[in-house]
Amino acid sequence: MTDKHIDEITGVETTGHEWDGIRELNNPMPRWWVYSFYATIIWAIGYAVAYPSWPLLTEATKGVLGYSSRAEVSAELTEAKAAQAGNLERIASSTVEDIMANPELKQFAIAAGASAFKVNCAQCHGSGAAGGKGFPNLNDDEWLWGGKPEEIYQTIAHGIRYTGDGETRVSEMPAFTDMLAPHEVRATAAYVASLTGTPSNPALVESGKQLFAENCASCHGADARGTRELGAPNLADAIWLNGEGEQAVIDQMRSPKHGVMPAWLQRIGDPVVKELAVFVHSLGGGE
Amino acid sequence: MLHQPAHKAGSVERLEAEPVNAARLRKPLYEKRRKIFPKRAEGRFRRFKWFVMLVTLSIYYLTPWIRWDRGAYAPDQAVLIDLAARRFYFFFIEIWPQEFFFVAGLLVMAGFGLFLVTSAVGRAWCGYACPQTVWVDLFLVIERFIEGDRNARMRLDAAPWTLDKVRKRVAKHAIWLVIGVATGGAWIFYFADAPSLMKSFIALEAAPAAYMTVAILTATTYVFGGLMREQVCTYMCPWPRIQAAMLDENSLVVTYNDWRGEPRSRHAKKAAAAGEVVGDCVDCNACVAVCPMGIDIRDGQQLECITCALCIDACDGVMDKLGRERGLISYATLSDYAANMALATSNGATAIDPRRMRDANGAFVEQVRQFDWRIIFRPRVLLYFAVWALVGVGMLYALVSRDRLELNVLHDRNPQYVVESDGSVRNGYMLKLLNMIPEQRRITLTLDGMPSARMRIAGQAPGDGRSFSVAVDADKITALKVFVTLPKDRLAEAEAGFSFKAEDLSSHERDIYRANFNQPGTAK
């Protein structure tokens, strides 16, 4: 410091810094303050020895106490898993009906199923389970294979048309291009369209009804309301898996689309399938 | 005297050089604390301080033990901060986390209260009510009880270590530590049921956090109240620094009235007989001896002064003995003081002449400005009071008019709607019923609007579709998954929207939540 400045009022030297004419007095520190400062330095050295602190090229010093935040997290995760263990065991040892009957267990299963759904199912069915064209909406009340908890369980466990599972649900709609002439296909589609709306050519409906009874009723039912045993969809309601309208029906009759769902029992285990079944049932369309 | 060899002038060149650490420039890096041995004061301010101390310490130590019947569903403690359940109980008031603005309001009131008090009567907070002041006072009581008053303590401090000194010191610090433990202990009782926590604490079964808290607060109480005392106010607390902005020329501050005290003299009678001018101050240093901050108020306003007014008590006692008017040291405003000083020095032209202040009979002349209590009610103080009162009234209004039944609705966003097989449209909602009283209730949940809509509550027995009765637990949030369905041919009803209405039919408390209904084409 070159030029000293003495504060007029106190007679104390200032540090020489000045902000808007305000200067800082340079009084000596209280002793306890300086000692506290030294203590913090000693503390910092001790801390650096005891805990991970110094970054090196590829890692950091470990610290003699061996503390690590990752170990802490995994300990907490283990603890959380242990806290859930009771419920998981009960889910593993109960049937889906038992879980549905026990409110506490059901709540746990719904929460666990929701998270399992986001990992395993959302890719096809969507994160809100609303599905899309060719992928069933799981919120609504139409179920190709049944909407009771145990039926949903069966579907998830063994899949749909999944060749790797012997108990998988299988059904196949034939292509009608060989069996029916194009105008017959159109007539049948007109009849199907008439069940839920107005067909493009109402004159075709009468002949279409006859064709439907001969060719389609065996699977979709005489009233076109579908058959759960065969996974045949209801054609008389507002929900369409592969597109709505006459043209979609024609397309499906000419080259049927068949969705495939993997069997999940081997992949994620029985308890998680139960949780998923309870969760899907709780979405609002469960029976 | 030795004969010095004479130098010829100019033979040696004198250099203008100075060492960088010349002795006259050297300063210590730090200063050790100078010990203060406050003498016991007696008088009206000391009595008031005893009273404030009794009240504040009683409130602090006893509040957690006040019982308050809350029925079977809540702890029976009048003041409790239940962190685990996230509830704050204060006598008949129960505060939920979303009502935390009440606490914020209290803090705003505390802030403005501090401005209000400081602008009116100076640093009254520091001098009377601050925990540091109160606990230091308490620790000083112990110190005096064991070691005696100022002179005895100074002798003991200077004495060599004898068995008697060790005994006294150990006893003093032990009692201090006991007070520290009691202080930290009282703190944790605000966060749990006091009697049961007391039992488990003594049985060493309480949570580690409890012991940690008590240990830390014991240490801070002991160190701040016993060892550091005035250092906390001088070096650690920001409040003294803020004073300068809070005080104005009409605020009350403890003032040494040198316009009547100077020139001070220890031999006033002799000096007066010799015809010298003497003021009222006899330089007995009583004001310095009693000062807990160890300062001399006669040096004028200082940031260390906490305006505890003990010097006023000490000086008034001396003035009584001398048969002089009280108030040589007094609460005075800076503007009164300046006016009196101007009178005593005839506007700074001369040194202080206390004779200018008195008439022939020795009474103060009329021009001497005495404190006028009306100055307290000046616009600035009234404004602070208005803001403070406004916040308080607003909070009281919010408190008496607040809902104890609340309904929150979360509309499902994914999917935004579901088309059912019969063409009707379903929307999902998560309803949260907040029952904020410690009693179980039955709440009736009703659809308002969309006359064709039907409601279904997951996990509840089907009702009539427009209204359900739901049991809610005491002091709990009940979450309900609700599905509302509109028939295919009535979808136009959704245009006007609808409401969920939650009502307690017995008390007619209700909360209404306006909701939307999404359908194909309207979803955003």
CSV table of N, CA and C in Angstrom, one decimal, chain A residues 163-238:
chain,number,residue,atom,x,y,z
A,163,THR,N,-45.5,-66.7,-30.8
A,163,THR,CA,-45.2,-68.1,-31.1
A,163,THR,C,-44.3,-68.7,-30.0
A,164,GLY,N,-43.6,-68.0,-29.2
A,164,GLY,CA,-42.8,-68.5,-28.2
A,164,GLY,C,-43.5,-69.0,-27.0
A,165,ASP,N,-44.8,-68.8,-26.9
A,165,ASP,CA,-45.5,-69.2,-25.7
A,165,ASP,C,-46.6,-70.2,-26.1
A,166,GLY,N,-46.6,-71.4,-25.5
A,166,GLY,CA,-47.6,-72.4,-25.9
A,166,GLY,C,-49.0,-72.0,-25.5
A,167,GLU,N,-49.2,-71.2,-24.4
A,167,GLU,CA,-50.5,-70.8,-24.0
A,167,GLU,C,-51.0,-69.5,-24.5
A,168,THR,N,-50.3,-69.0,-25.5
A,168,THR,CA,-50.6,-67.7,-26.0
A,168,THR,C,-52.0,-67.7,-26.7
A,169,ARG,N,-52.7,-66.5,-26.7
A,169,ARG,CA,-54.0,-66.4,-27.3
A,169,ARG,C,-53.8,-66.3,-28.8
A,170,VAL,N,-54.5,-67.2,-29.5
A,170,VAL,CA,-54.4,-67.1,-31.0
A,170,VAL,C,-55.7,-67.0,-31.6
A,171,SER,N,-55.8,-66.2,-32.7
A,171,SER,CA,-57.0,-66.2,-33.5
A,171,SER,C,-56.5,-65.6,-34.9
A,172,GLU,N,-57.2,-66.0,-35.9
A,172,GLU,CA,-56.8,-65.5,-37.2
A,172,GLU,C,-58.0,-65.2,-38.0
A,173,MET,N,-58.0,-64.0,-38.6
A,173,MET,CA,-59.1,-63.7,-39.6
A,173,MET,C,-58.6,-64.0,-41.0
A,174,PRO,N,-59.4,-64.8,-41.7
A,174,PRO,CA,-58.9,-65.1,-43.1
A,174,PRO,C,-59.0,-63.9,-44.0
A,175,ALA,N,-58.3,-63.9,-45.1
A,175,ALA,CA,-58.4,-62.9,-46.1
A,175,ALA,C,-59.6,-63.4,-47.0
A,176,PHE,N,-60.5,-62.5,-47.3
A,176,PHE,CA,-61.7,-62.9,-48.0
A,176,PHE,C,-61.6,-62.7,-49.5
A,177,THR,N,-60.5,-62.3,-50.0
A,177,THR,CA,-60.3,-62.0,-51.5
A,177,THR,C,-60.6,-63.3,-52.3
A,178,ASP,N,-60.2,-64.5,-51.8
A,178,ASP,CA,-60.4,-65.7,-52.5
A,178,ASP,C,-61.9,-66.1,-52.4
A,179,MET,N,-62.5,-65.8,-51.3
A,179,MET,CA,-63.9,-66.4,-51.0
A,179,MET,C,-65.0,-65.5,-51.6
A,180,LEU,N,-64.8,-64.2,-51.5
A,180,LEU,CA,-65.8,-63.3,-51.9
A,180,LEU,C,-65.4,-62.4,-53.1
A,181,ALA,N,-66.3,-62.1,-54.0
A,181,ALA,CA,-66.0,-61.2,-55.1
A,181,ALA,C,-65.9,-59.8,-54.5
A,182,PRO,N,-65.2,-58.9,-55.2
A,182,PRO,CA,-65.1,-57.5,-54.7
A,182,PRO,C,-66.4,-56.9,-54.3
A,183,HIS,N,-67.4,-57.1,-55.1
A,183,HIS,CA,-68.7,-56.4,-54.8
A,183,HIS,C,-69.3,-57.0,-53.6
A,184,GLU,N,-69.1,-58.3,-53.3
A,184,GLU,CA,-69.6,-58.9,-52.1
A,184,GLU,C,-68.8,-58.3,-50.9
A,185,VAL,N,-67.5,-58.1,-51.0
A,185,VAL,CA,-66.8,-57.5,-49.9
A,185,VAL,C,-67.3,-56.1,-49.6
A,186,ARG,N,-67.6,-55.3,-50.7
A,186,ARG,CA,-68.1,-54.0,-50.4
A,186,ARG,C,-69.5,-54.1,-49.8
A,187,ALA,N,-70.3,-55.0,-50.2
A,187,ALA,CA,-71.7,-55.2,-49.6
A,187,ALA,C,-71.6,-55.5,-48.1
A,188,THR,N,-70.6,-56.4,-47.8
A,188,THR,CA,-70.5,-56.8,-46.4
A,188,THR,C,-70.0,-55.6,-45.6
A,189,ALA,N,-69.1,-54.9,-46.1
A,189,ALA,CA,-68.6,-53.7,-45.4
A,189,ALA,C,-69.7,-52.7,-45.3
A,190,ALA,N,-70.6,-52.6,-46.3
A,190,ALA,CA,-71.7,-51.6,-46.1
A,190,ALA,C,-72.6,-52.0,-45.0
A,191,TYR,N,-72.8,-53.4,-44.8
A,191,TYR,CA,-73.7,-53.8,-43.7
A,191,TYR,C,-73.0,-53.5,-42.4
A,192,VAL,N,-71.7,-53.8,-42.3
A,192,VAL,CA,-71.0,-53.5,-41.0
A,192,VAL,C,-71.1,-52.0,-40.7
A,193,ALA,N,-70.9,-51.2,-41.8
A,193,ALA,CA,-71.0,-49.8,-41.5
A,193,ALA,C,-72.4,-49.3,-41.1
A,194,SER,N,-73.4,-50.1,-41.5
A,194,SER,CA,-74.8,-49.7,-41.2
A,194,SER,C,-75.1,-50.0,-39.7
A,195,LEU,N,-74.3,-50.8,-39.1
A,195,LEU,CA,-74.5,-51.2,-37.7
A,195,LEU,C,-74.3,-50.0,-36.8
A,196,THR,N,-73.3,-49.1,-37.1
A,196,THR,CA,-73.0,-48.0,-36.3
A,196,THR,C,-73.2,-46.7,-36.9
A,197,GLY,N,-73.6,-46.7,-38.2
A,197,GLY,CA,-73.7,-45.4,-38.9
A,197,GLY,C,-74.4,-45.6,-40.2
A,198,THR,N,-74.1,-44.7,-41.1
A,198,THR,CA,-74.8,-44.7,-42.4
A,198,THR,C,-73.8,-45.2,-43.5
A,199,PRO,N,-74.1,-46.3,-44.2
A,199,PRO,CA,-73.1,-46.7,-45.2
A,199,PRO,C,-73.2,-45.8,-46.4
A,200,SER,N,-72.2,-45.9,-47.3
A,200,SER,CA,-72.1,-45.0,-48.5
A,200,SER,C,-73.2,-45.4,-49.4
A,201,ASN,N,-73.5,-46.7,-49.5
A,201,ASN,CA,-74.6,-47.1,-50.4
A,201,ASN,C,-75.6,-48.0,-49.7
A,202,PRO,N,-76.6,-47.5,-49.1
A,202,PRO,CA,-77.6,-48.2,-48.3
A,202,PRO,C,-78.2,-49.4,-49.1
A,203,ALA,N,-78.2,-49.4,-50.4
A,203,ALA,CA,-78.8,-50.4,-51.2
A,203,ALA,C,-78.1,-51.8,-51.0
A,204,LEU,N,-76.8,-51.7,-50.6
A,204,LEU,CA,-76.0,-52.9,-50.4
A,204,LEU,C,-76.2,-53.6,-49.1
A,205,VAL,N,-76.9,-52.9,-48.2
A,205,VAL,CA,-76.9,-53.4,-46.8
A,205,VAL,C,-77.6,-54.8,-46.7
A,206,GLU,N,-78.7,-54.9,-47.4
A,206,GLU,CA,-79.5,-56.1,-47.3
A,206,GLU,C,-78.7,-57.4,-47.8
A,207,SER,N,-78.0,-57.2,-49.0
A,207,SER,CA,-77.2,-58.4,-49.4
A,207,SER,C,-76.0,-58.6,-48.5
A,208,GLY,N,-75.5,-57.5,-48.0
A,208,GLY,CA,-74.4,-57.6,-47.0
A,208,GLY,C,-74.7,-58.3,-45.8
A,209,LYS,N,-76.0,-58.1,-45.3
A,209,LYS,CA,-76.4,-58.8,-44.1
A,209,LYS,C,-76.4,-60.3,-44.3
A,210,GLN,N,-76.8,-60.7,-45.5
A,210,GLN,CA,-76.8,-62.2,-45.8
A,210,GLN,C,-75.4,-62.7,-45.9
A,211,LEU,N,-74.5,-62.0,-46.5
A,211,LEU,CA,-73.1,-62.4,-46.7
A,211,LEU,C,-72.5,-62.5,-45.3
A,212,PHE,N,-72.8,-61.5,-44.4
A,212,PHE,CA,-72.2,-61.5,-43.1
A,212,PHE,C,-72.6,-62.7,-42.3
A,213,ALA,N,-73.9,-63.1,-42.4
A,213,ALA,CA,-74.4,-64.2,-41.7
A,213,ALA,C,-73.7,-65.5,-42.1
A,214,GLU,N,-73.4,-65.6,-43.4
A,214,GLU,CA,-72.7,-66.8,-44.0
A,214,GLU,C,-71.2,-66.8,-43.7
A,215,ASN,N,-70.6,-65.7,-43.8
A,215,ASN,CA,-69.1,-65.7,-43.7
A,215,ASN,C,-68.5,-65.2,-42.4
A,216,CYS,N,-69.2,-64.3,-41.7
A,216,CYS,CA,-68.5,-63.6,-40.6
A,216,CYS,C,-69.1,-64.0,-39.2
A,217,ALA,N,-70.4,-64.3,-39.2
A,217,ALA,CA,-71.1,-64.5,-37.9
A,217,ALA,C,-70.5,-65.6,-37.1
A,218,SER,N,-69.8,-66.6,-37.8
A,218,SER,CA,-69.3,-67.7,-37.0
A,218,SER,C,-68.2,-67.2,-36.0
A,219,CYS,N,-67.5,-66.1,-36.3
A,219,CYS,CA,-66.6,-65.6,-35.4
A,219,CYS,C,-67.1,-64.4,-34.7
A,220,HIS,N,-67.7,-63.4,-35.5
A,220,HIS,CA,-68.1,-62.1,-34.9
A,220,HIS,C,-69.5,-62.2,-34.3
A,221,GLY,N,-70.1,-63.3,-34.4
A,221,GLY,CA,-71.5,-63.4,-33.8
A,221,GLY,C,-72.6,-63.0,-34.7
A,222,ALA,N,-73.7,-63.6,-34.6
A,222,ALA,CA,-74.9,-63.2,-35.4
A,222,ALA,C,-75.2,-61.7,-35.3
A,223,ASP,N,-75.0,-61.2,-34.1
A,223,ASP,CA,-75.3,-59.8,-34.0
A,223,ASP,C,-74.1,-58.9,-34.2
A,224,ALA,N,-73.0,-59.5,-34.6
A,224,ALA,CA,-71.7,-58.8,-34.9
A,224,ALA,C,-71.1,-58.2,-33.6
A,225,ARG,N,-71.5,-58.7,-32.5
A,225,ARG,CA,-71.0,-58.2,-31.2
A,225,ARG,C,-69.7,-58.9,-30.7
A,226,GLY,N,-69.1,-59.7,-31.6
A,226,GLY,CA,-67.8,-60.2,-31.3
A,226,GLY,C,-67.9,-61.5,-30.4
A,227,THR,N,-66.7,-62.2,-30.3
A,227,THR,CA,-66.7,-63.3,-29.5
A,227,THR,C,-65.3,-63.3,-28.7
A,228,ARG,N,-65.4,-63.3,-27.4
A,228,ARG,CA,-64.2,-63.1,-26.6
A,228,ARG,C,-63.3,-64.3,-26.7
A,229,GLU,N,-63.9,-65.6,-26.8
A,229,GLU,CA,-63.1,-66.8,-26.9
A,229,GLU,C,-62.1,-66.7,-28.0
A,230,LEU,N,-62.6,-66.1,-29.1
A,230,LEU,CA,-61.8,-66.0,-30.3
A,230,LEU,C,-61.0,-64.7,-30.5
A,231,GLY,N,-61.3,-63.8,-29.6
A,231,GLY,CA,-60.7,-62.5,-29.7
A,231,GLY,C,-61.2,-61.7,-30.9
A,232,ALA,N,-62.5,-62.1,-31.3
A,232,ALA,CA,-63.1,-61.5,-32.5
A,232,ALA,C,-63.7,-60.2,-32.0
A,233,PRO,N,-63.3,-59.0,-32.6
A,233,PRO,CA,-63.8,-57.7,-32.1
A,233,PRO,C,-65.3,-57.5,-32.4
A,234,ASN,N,-65.9,-56.7,-31.5
A,234,ASN,CA,-67.3,-56.2,-31.7
A,234,ASN,C,-67.3,-55.2,-32.8
A,235,LEU,N,-68.2,-55.5,-33.8
A,235,LEU,CA,-68.3,-54.7,-35.0
A,235,LEU,C,-69.4,-53.7,-34.9
A,236,ALA,N,-70.1,-53.8,-33.7
A,236,ALA,CA,-71.4,-52.9,-33.6
A,236,ALA,C,-71.2,-51.8,-32.6
A,237,ASP,N,-69.9,-51.5,-32.3
A,237,ASP,CA,-69.7,-50.4,-31.3
A,237,ASP,C,-68.9,-49.3,-31.9
A,238,ALA,N,-68.5,-48.4,-31.0
A,238,ALA,CA,-67.8,-47.2,-31.5
A,238,ALA,C,-66.3,-47.3,-31.6
